[in-house]
Short mmCIF file of C-alpha atoms in Angstrom, two decimals:
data_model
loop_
_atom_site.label_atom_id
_atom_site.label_comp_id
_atom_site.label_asym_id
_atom_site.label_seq_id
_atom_site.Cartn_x
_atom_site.Cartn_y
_atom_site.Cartn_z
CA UNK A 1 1.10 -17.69 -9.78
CA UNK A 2 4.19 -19.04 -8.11
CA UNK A 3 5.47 -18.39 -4.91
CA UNK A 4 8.99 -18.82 -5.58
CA UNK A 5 11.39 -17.39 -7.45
CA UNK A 6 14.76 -18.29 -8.62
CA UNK A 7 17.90 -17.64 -6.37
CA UNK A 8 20.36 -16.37 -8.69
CA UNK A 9 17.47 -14.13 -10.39
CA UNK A 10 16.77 -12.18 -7.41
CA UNK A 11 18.52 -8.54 -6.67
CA UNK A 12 21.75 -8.16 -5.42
CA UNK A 13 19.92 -6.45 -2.19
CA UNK A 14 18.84 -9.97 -1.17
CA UNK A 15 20.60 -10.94 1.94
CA UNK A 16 20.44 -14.71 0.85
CA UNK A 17 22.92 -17.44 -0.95
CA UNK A 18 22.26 -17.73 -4.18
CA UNK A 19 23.86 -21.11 -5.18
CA UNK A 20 22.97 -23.25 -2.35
CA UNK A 21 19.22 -24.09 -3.53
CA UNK A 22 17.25 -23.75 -6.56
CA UNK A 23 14.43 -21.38 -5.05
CA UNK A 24 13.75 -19.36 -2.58
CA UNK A 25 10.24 -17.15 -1.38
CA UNK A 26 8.99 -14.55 -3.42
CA UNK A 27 7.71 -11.23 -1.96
CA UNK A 28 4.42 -10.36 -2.06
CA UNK A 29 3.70 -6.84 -4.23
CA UNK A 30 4.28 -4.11 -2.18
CA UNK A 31 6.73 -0.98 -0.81
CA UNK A 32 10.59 -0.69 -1.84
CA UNK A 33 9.43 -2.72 -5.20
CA UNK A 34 11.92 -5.52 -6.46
CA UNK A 35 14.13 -4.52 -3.77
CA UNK A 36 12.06 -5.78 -0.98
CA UNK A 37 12.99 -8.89 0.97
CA UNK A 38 10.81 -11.12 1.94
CA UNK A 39 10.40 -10.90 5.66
CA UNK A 40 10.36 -14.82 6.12
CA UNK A 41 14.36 -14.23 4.70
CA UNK A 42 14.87 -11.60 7.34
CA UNK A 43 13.30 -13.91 10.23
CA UNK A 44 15.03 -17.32 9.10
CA UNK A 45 18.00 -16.74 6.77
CA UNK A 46 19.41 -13.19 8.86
CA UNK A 47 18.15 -13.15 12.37
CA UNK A 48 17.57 -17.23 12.59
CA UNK A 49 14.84 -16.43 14.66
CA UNK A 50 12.74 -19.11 13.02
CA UNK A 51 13.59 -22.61 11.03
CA UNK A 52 10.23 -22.49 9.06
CA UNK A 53 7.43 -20.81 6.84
CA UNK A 54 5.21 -22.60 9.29
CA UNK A 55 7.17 -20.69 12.32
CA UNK A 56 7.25 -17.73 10.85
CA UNK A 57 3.63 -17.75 10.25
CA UNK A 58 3.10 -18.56 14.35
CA UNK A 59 5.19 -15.56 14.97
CA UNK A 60 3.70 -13.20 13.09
CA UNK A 61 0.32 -14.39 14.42
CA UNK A 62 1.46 -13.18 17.89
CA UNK A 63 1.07 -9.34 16.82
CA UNK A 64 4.77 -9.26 18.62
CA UNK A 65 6.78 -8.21 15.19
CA UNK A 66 6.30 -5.04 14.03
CA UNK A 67 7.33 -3.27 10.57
CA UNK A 68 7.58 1.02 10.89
CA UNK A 69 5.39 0.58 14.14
CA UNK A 70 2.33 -1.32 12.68
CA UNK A 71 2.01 -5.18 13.43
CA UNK A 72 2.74 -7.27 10.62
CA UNK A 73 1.17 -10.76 9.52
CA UNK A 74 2.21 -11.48 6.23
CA UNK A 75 5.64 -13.28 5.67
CA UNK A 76 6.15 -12.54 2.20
CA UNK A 77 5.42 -8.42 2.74
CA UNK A 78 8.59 -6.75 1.36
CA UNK A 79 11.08 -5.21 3.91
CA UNK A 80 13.64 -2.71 2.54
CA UNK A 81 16.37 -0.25 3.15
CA UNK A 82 15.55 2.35 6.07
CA UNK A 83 12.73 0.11 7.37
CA UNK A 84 12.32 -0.52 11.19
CA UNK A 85 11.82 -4.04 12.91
CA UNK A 86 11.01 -4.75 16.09
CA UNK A 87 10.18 -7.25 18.38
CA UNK A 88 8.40 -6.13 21.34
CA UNK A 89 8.66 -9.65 23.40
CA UNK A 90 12.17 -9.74 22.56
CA UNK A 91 12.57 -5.94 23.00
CA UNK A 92 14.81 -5.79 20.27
CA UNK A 93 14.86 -3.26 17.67
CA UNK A 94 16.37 -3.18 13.74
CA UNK A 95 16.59 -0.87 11.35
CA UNK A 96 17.49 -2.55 7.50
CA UNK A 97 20.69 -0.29 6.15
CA UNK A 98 22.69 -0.87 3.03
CA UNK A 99 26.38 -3.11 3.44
CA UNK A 100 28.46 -3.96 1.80
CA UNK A 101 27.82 -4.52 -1.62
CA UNK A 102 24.59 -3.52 -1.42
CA UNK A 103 22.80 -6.33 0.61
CA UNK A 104 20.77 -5.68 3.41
CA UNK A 105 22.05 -5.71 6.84
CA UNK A 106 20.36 -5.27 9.91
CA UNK A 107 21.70 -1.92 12.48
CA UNK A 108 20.62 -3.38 16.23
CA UNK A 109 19.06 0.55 17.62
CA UNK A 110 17.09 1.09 20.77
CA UNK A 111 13.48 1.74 21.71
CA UNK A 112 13.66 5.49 20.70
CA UNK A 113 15.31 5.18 17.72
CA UNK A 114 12.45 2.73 16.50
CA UNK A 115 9.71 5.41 16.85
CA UNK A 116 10.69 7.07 13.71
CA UNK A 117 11.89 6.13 10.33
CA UNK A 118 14.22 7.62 7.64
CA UNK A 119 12.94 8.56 3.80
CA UNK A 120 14.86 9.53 0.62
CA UNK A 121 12.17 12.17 -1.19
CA UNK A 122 11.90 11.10 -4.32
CA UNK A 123 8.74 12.96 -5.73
CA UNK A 124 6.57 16.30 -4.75
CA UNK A 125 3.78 17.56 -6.17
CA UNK A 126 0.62 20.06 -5.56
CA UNK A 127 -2.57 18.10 -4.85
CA UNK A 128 -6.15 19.41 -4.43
CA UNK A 129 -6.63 21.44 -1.14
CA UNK A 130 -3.21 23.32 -2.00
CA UNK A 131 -0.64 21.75 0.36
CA UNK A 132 2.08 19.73 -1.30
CA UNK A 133 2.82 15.77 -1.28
CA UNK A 134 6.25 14.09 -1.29
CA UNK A 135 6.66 11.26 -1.77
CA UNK A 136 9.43 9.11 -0.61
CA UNK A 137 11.82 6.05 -1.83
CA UNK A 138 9.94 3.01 -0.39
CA UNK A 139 6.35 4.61 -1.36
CA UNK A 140 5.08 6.52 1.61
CA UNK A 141 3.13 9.58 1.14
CA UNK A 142 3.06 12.64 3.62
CA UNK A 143 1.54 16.16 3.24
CA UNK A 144 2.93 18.97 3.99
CA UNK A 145 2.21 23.02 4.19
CA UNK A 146 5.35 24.79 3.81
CA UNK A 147 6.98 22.61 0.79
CA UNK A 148 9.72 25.53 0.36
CA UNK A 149 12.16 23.59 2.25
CA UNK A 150 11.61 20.42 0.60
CA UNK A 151 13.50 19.40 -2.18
CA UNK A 152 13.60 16.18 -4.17
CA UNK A 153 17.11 14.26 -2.83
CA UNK A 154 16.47 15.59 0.85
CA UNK A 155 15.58 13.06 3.50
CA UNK A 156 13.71 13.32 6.21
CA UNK A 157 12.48 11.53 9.36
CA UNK A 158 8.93 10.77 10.29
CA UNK A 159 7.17 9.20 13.16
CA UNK A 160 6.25 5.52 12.01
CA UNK A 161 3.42 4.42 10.79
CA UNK A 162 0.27 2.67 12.95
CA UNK A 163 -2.96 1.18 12.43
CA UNK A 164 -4.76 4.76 12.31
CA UNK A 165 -1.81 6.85 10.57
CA UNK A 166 -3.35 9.73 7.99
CA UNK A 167 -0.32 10.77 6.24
CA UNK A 168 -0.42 14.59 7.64
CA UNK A 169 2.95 15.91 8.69
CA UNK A 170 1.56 18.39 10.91
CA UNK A 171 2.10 19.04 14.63
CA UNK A 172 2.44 16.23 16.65
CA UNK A 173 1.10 16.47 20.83
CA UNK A 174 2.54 13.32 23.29
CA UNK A 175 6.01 12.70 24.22
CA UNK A 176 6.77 10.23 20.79
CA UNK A 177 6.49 11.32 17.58
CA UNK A 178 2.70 10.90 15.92
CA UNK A 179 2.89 8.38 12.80
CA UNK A 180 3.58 11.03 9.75
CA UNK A 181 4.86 13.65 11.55
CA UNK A 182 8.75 14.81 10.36
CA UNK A 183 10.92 14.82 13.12
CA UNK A 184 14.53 15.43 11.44
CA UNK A 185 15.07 16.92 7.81
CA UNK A 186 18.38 16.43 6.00
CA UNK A 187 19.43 18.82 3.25
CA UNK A 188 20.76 17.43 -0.02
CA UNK A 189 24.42 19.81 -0.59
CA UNK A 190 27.58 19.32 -0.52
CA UNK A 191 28.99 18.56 3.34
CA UNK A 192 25.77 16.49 3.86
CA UNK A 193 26.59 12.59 4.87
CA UNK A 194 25.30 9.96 2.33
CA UNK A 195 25.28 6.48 1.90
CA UNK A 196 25.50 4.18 -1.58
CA UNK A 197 22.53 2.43 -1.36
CA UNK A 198 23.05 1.25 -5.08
CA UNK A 199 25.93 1.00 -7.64
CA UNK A 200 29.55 -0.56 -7.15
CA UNK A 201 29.96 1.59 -4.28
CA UNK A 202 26.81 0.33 -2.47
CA UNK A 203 27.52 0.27 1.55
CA UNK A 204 30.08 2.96 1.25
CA UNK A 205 29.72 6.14 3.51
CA UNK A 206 30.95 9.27 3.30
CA UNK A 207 30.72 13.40 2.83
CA UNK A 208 29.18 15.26 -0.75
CA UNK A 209 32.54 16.82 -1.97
CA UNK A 210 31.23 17.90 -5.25
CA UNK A 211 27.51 17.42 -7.02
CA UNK A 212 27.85 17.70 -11.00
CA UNK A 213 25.30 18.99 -12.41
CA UNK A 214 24.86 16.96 -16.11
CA UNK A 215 22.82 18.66 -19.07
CA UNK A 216 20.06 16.95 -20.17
CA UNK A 217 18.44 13.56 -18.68
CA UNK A 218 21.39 12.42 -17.48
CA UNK A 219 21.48 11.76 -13.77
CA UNK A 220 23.83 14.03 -12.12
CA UNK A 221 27.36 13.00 -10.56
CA UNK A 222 28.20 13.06 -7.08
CA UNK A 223 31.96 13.19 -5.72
CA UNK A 224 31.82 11.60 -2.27
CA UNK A 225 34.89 12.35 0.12
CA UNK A 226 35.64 9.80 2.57
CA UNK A 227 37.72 9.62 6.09
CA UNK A 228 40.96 7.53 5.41
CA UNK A 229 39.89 6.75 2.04
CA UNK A 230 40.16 7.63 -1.76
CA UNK A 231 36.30 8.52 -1.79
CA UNK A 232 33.80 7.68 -4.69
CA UNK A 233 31.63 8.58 -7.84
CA UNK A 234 28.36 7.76 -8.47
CA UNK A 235 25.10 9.66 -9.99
CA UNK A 236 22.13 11.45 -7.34
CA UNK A 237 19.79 8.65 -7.40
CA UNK A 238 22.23 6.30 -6.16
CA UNK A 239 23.14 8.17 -2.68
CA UNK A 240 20.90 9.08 0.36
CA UNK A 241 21.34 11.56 2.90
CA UNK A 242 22.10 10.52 6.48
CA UNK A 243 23.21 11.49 10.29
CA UNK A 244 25.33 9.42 12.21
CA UNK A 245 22.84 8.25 14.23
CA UNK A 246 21.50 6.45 11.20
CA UNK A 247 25.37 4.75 10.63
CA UNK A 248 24.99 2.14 13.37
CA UNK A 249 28.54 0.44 15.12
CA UNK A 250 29.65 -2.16 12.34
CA UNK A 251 29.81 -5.18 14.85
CA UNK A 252 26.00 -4.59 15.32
CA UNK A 253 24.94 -4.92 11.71
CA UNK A 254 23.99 -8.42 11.09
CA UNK A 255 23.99 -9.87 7.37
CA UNK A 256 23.05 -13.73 5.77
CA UNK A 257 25.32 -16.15 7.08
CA UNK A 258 27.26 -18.22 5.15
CA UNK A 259 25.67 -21.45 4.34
CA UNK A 260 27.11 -24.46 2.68
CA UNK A 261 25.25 -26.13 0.13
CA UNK A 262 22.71 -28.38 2.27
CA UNK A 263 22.55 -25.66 5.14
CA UNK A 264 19.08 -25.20 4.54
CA UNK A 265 18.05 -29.26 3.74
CA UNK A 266 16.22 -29.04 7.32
CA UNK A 267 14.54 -26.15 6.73
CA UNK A 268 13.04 -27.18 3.53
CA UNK A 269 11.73 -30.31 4.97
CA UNK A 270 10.17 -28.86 7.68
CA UNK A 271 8.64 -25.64 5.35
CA UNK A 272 7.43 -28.96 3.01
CA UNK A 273 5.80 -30.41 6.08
CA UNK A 274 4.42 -27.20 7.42
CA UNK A 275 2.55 -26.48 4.04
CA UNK A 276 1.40 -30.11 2.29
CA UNK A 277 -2.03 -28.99 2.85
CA UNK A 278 -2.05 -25.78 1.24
CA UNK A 279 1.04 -26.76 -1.91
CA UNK A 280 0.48 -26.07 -5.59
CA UNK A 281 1.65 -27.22 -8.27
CA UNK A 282 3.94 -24.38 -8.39
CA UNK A 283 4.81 -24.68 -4.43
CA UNK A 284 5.75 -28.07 -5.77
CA UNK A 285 8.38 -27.23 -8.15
CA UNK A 286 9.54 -24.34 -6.12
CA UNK A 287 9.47 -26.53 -2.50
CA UNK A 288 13.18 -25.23 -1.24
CA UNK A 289 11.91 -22.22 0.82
CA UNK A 290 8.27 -23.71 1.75
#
């Protein structure tokens, strides 16, 4: 199977140029599905903090970049929307938030605000034992005992994940949150703060004015109200629930830069260099982002 997939086939969430090369990394199967970027895009093409596959690999080997609080190795492992980076020799700290248009951007945040992580709840259901599992928009599981208060379209915020996380949401001792344990829970009504995370009004924040209720299957409607603005329509599944703290100052979000078409000849040639030993056929054809 190929490593690489095509640039102008990959999702509009992709924080890279589509038209400057032929190929670019493919993520490895994992949370936020065909969403996810690649964290080798995230270290090279976003932050710049590498020129390289080969670099990136070095990096990660250092146990010095972590994803939601756990060390991460793997430079193809999907990183999505609410996810939390940081980079403990740097001591700098990201979390991935919609922009404009829907690409990922990177909100700079501080050591505190990287303990804990936000999630959409997408799912709940009863599972054996009797307490109640929701699940949430990148994947995660939790359990919970009191599920009254939890409602599909609510998000909440949970200490991030480590090495020995269980899952259980309940009461957390230490001065951090635990890994699992909800720290923050944000109601799904009108007044609550959202974000687009998808749609032509991805990046866009503002207030729930209205929430349509649609017959049927249809997804629901959502009139969002906006400071200064006309506001915007789009359906449920399309909006999440936020806090300000979870907004981030606009000059500290950092996107792809702009690249001309043979900004990235280096890099290619030294990704080619990096991995003759270990190319296939497919690496081969697909040798732009190796």
């Amino acid at each position: 199977m190929s490593n690489h997939q095509k640039r102008l086939s990959v999702p509009n969430s992709w924080p890279v140029e589509r038209k400057t090369q032929t190929f670019t990394v493919k993520a490895d199967a994992g949370p936020h599905g065909e969403d996810g970027v690649p964290l080798l895009i995230v270290l090279r093409d976003v932050l710049g903090y590498v020129d390289s596959r080969k670099e990136a690999r070095y990096a990660l080997g250092q146990d010095q970049i972590l994803i939601n609080g756990a060390p991460e190795s793997d430079e193809s492992r999907p990183v999505g929307m609410f996810d939390i980076l940081a980079f403990t020799e740097r001591e700098e700290y990201y979390r991935v938030f919609p922009g404009e248009g829907g690409r990922l951007a990177l909100t700079a945040i501080d050591a505190e605000a990287a303990e804990s992580k936000l999630g959409k709840i997408v799912g709940k259901q009863h599972v054996p034992g009797g307490d109640v599992q929701l699940t949430l928009h990148d994947g995660h599981t939790l359990l919970v005992e009191d599920a009254s208060e939890y409602t599909p379209g609510d998000s909440i915020v949970i200490g991030n994940e480590d090495s020995e996380a269980s899952g259980d949401a309940s009461d957390a001792s230490g001065d951090g949150p635990r890994a699992g344990e909800i720290v923050a829970h944000f109601e799904y009504e009108e007044g609550a703060l959202v974000t687009a995370v998808d749609g032509q009004h991805a990046g866009e924040i503002g207030e729930i004015e209205e929430i349509q209720v649609t017959a049927g299957s249809s997804p629901n409607n959502v009139l969002v109200a906006q400071e200064g603005g006309d506001g915007f329509e789009t359906i449920d599944e399309y909006v999440v629930v936020i806090d300000e703290n979870f907004t981030g100052d606009e000059e500290d979000k950092q996107a792809a830069p702009e690249a001309d078409a043979g900004a990235e000849t280096p890099d290619e040639a030294d990704d080619a260099d990096a991995d003759s030993d270990e190319q296939t056929d497919d690496e081969d054809e697909g040798g732009d982002d190796e």
